[in-house]
mmCIF file with all atom_site columns, C-alpha atoms in Angstrom:
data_model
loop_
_atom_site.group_PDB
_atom_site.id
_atom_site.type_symbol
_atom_site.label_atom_id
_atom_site.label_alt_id
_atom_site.label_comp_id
_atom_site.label_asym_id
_atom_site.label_entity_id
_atom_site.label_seq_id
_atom_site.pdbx_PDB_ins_code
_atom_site.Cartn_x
_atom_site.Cartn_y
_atom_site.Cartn_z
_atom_site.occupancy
_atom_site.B_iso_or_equiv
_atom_site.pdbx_formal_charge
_atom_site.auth_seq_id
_atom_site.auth_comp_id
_atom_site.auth_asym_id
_atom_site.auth_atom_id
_atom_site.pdbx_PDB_model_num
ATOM 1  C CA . UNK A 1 1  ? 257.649 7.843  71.881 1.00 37.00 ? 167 UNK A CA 1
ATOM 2  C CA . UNK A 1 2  ? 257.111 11.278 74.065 1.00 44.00 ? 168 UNK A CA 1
ATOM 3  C CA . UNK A 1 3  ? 253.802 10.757 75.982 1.00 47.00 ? 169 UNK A CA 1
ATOM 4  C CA . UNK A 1 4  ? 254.060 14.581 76.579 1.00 51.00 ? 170 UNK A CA 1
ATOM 5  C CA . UNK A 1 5  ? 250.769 15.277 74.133 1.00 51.00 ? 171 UNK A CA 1
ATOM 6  C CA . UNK A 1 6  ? 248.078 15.861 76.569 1.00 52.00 ? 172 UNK A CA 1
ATOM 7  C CA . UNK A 1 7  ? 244.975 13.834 76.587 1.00 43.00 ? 173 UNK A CA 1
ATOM 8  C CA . UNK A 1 8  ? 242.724 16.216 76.222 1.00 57.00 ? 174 UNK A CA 1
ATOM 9  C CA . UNK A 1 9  ? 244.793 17.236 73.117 1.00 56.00 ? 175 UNK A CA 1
ATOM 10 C CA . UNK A 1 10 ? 245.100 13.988 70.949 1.00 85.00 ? 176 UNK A CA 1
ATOM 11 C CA . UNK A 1 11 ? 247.991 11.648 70.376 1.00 95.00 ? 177 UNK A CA 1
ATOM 12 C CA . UNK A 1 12 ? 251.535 12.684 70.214 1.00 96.00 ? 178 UNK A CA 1
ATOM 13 C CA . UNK A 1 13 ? 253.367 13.646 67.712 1.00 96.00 ? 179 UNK A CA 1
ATOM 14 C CA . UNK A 1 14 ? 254.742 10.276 65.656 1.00 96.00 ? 180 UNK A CA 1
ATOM 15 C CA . UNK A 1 15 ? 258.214 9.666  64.876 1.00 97.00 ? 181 UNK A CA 1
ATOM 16 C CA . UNK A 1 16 ? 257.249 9.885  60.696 1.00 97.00 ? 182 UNK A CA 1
ATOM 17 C CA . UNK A 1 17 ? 255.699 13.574 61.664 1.00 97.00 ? 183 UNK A CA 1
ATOM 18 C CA . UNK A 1 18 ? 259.127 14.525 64.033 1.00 96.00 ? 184 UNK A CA 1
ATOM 19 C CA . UNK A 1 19 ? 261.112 13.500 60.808 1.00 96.00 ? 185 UNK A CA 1
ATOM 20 C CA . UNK A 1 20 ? 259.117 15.107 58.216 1.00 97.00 ? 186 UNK A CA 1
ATOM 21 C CA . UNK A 1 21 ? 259.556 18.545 59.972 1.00 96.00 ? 187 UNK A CA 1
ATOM 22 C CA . UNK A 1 22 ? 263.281 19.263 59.392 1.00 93.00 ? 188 UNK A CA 1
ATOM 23 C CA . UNK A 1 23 ? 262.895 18.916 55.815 1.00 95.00 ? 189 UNK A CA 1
ATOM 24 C CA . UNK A 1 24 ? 259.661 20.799 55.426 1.00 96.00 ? 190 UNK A CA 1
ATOM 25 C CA . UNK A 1 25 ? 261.334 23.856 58.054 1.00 96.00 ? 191 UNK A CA 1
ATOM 26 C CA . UNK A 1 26 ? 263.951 23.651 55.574 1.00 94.00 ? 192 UNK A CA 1
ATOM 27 C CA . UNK A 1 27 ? 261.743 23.910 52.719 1.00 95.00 ? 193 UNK A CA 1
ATOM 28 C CA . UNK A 1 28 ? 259.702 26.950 54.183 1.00 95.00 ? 194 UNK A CA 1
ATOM 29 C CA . UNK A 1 29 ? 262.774 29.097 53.999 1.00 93.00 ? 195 UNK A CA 1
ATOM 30 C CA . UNK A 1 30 ? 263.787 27.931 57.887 1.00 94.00 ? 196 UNK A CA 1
ATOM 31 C CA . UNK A 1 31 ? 267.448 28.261 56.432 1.00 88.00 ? 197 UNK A CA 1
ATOM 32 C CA . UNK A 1 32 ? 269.265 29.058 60.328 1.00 86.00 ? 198 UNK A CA 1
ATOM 33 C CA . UNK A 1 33 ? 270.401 26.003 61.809 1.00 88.00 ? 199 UNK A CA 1
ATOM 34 C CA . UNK A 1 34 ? 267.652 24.637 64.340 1.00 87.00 ? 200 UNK A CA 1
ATOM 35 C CA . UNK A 1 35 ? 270.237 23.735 66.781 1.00 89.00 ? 201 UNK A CA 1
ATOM 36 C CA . UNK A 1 36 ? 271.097 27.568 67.164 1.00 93.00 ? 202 UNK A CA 1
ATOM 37 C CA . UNK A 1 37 ? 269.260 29.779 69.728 1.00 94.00 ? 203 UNK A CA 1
ATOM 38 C CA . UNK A 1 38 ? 267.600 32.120 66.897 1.00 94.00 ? 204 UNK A CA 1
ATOM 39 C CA . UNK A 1 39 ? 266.829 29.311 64.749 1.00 93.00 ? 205 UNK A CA 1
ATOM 40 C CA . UNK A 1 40 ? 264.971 27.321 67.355 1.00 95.00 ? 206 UNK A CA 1
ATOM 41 C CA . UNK A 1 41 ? 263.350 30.545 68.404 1.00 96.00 ? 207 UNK A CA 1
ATOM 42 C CA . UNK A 1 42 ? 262.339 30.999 64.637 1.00 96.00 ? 208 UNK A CA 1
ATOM 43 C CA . UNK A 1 43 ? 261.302 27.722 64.457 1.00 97.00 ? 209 UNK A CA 1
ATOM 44 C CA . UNK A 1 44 ? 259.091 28.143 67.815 1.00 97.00 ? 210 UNK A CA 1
ATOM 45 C CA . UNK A 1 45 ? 257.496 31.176 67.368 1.00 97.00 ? 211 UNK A CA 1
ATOM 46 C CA . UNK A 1 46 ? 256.243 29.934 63.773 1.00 97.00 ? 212 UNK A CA 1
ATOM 47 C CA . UNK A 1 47 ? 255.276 26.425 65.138 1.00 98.00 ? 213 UNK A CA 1
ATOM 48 C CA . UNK A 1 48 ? 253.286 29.373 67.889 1.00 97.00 ? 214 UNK A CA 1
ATOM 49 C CA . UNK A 1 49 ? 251.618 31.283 65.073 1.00 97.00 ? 215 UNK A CA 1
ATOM 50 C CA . UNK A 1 50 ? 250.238 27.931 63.265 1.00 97.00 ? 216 UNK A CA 1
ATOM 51 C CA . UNK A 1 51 ? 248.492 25.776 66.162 1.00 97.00 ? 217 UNK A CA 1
ATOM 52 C CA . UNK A 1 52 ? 247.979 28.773 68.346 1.00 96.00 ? 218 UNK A CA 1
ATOM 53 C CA . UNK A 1 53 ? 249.791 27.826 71.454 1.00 96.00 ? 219 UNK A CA 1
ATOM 54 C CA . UNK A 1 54 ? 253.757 27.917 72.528 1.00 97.00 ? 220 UNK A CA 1
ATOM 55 C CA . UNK A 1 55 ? 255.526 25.121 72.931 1.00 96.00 ? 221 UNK A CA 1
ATOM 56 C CA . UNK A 1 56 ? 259.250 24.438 74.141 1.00 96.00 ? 222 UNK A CA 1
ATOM 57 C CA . UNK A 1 57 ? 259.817 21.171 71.843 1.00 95.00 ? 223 UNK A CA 1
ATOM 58 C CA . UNK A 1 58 ? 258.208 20.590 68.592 1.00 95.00 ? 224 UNK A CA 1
ATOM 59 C CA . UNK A 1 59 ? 258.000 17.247 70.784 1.00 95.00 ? 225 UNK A CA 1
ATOM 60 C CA . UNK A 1 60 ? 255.098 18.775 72.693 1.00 96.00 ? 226 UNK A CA 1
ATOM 61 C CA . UNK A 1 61 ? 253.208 18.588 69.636 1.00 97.00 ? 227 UNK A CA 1
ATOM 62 C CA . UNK A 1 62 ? 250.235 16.767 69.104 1.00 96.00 ? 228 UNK A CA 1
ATOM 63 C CA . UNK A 1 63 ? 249.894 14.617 66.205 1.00 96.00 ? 229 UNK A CA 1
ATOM 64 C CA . UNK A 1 64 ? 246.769 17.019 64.824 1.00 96.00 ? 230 UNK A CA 1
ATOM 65 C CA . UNK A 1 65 ? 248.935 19.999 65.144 1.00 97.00 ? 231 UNK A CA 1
ATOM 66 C CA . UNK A 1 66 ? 251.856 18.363 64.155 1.00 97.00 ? 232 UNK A CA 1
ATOM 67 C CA . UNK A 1 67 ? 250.051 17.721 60.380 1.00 97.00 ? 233 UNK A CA 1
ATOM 68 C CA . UNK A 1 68 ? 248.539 21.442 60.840 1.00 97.00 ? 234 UNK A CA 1
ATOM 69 C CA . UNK A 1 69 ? 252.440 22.486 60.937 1.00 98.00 ? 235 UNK A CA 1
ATOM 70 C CA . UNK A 1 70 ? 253.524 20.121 58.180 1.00 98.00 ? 236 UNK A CA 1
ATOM 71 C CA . UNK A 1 71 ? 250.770 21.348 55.672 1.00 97.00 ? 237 UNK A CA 1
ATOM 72 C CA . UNK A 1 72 ? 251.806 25.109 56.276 1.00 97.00 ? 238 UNK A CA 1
ATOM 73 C CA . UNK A 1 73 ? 254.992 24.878 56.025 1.00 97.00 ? 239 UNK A CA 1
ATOM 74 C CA . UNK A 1 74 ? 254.502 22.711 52.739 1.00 96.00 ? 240 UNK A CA 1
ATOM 75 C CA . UNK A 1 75 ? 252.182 25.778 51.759 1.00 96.00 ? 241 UNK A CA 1
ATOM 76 C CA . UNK A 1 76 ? 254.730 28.133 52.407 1.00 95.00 ? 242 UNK A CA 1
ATOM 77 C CA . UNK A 1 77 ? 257.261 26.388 50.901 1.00 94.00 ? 243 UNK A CA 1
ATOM 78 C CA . UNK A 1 78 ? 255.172 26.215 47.352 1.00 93.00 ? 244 UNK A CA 1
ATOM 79 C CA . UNK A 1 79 ? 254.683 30.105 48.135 1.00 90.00 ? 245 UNK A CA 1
ATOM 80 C CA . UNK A 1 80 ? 258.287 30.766 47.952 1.00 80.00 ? 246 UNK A CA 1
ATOM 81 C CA . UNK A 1 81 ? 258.962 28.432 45.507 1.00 80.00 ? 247 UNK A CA 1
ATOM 82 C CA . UNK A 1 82 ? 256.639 30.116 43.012 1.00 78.00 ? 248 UNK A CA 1
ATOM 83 C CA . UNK A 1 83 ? 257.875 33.685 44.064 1.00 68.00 ? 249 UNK A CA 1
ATOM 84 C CA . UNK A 1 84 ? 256.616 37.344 44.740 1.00 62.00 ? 250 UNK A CA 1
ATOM 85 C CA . UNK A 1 85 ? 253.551 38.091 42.655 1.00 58.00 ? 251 UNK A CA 1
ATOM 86 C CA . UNK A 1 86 ? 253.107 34.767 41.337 1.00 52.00 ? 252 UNK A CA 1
ATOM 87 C CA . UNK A 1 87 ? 249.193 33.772 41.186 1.00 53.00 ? 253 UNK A CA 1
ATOM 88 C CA . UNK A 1 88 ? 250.266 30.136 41.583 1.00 46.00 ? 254 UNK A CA 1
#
């Protein structure tokens, strides 16, 4: 496990968060491959937006931002699933 979560920060991100985020990316509408320069940038720059702070590696994450991530993308994902102009 990556000790790169600093202390002052919380616990790293755990290896059941790491693997949750592919599938919830995916789920979001994250539909360029992650292992291509714009879809890591994509993937970055949203990870940026939600916990407020770049990172180079979702890796870097801490295990409280790492759930802040999970539970917007899930949001998101519900938001697309349900469409434009639904009041879901």
């Amino acid at each position: 496990v990556p000790e790169s979560a600093d202390i002052e920060t919380g616990e790293a991100i755990t290896d059941a968060q790491r693997r949750a985020l592919f599938p919830a990316f995916k789920a979001a509408g994250f539909d360029t491959d992650a292992r291509t320069e714009d879809g890591k940038a994509a993937r970055l720059a949203y990870v940026a937006q939600i916990v407020g702070r770049d990172v180079a590696t979702t890796s870097e994450l801490t295990a409280r931002e790492a759930s802040i991530l999970i539970d917007a993308l899930r949001e998101d994902a519900l938001a697309t699933a349900s469409g434009p102009g639904d009041d879901a």
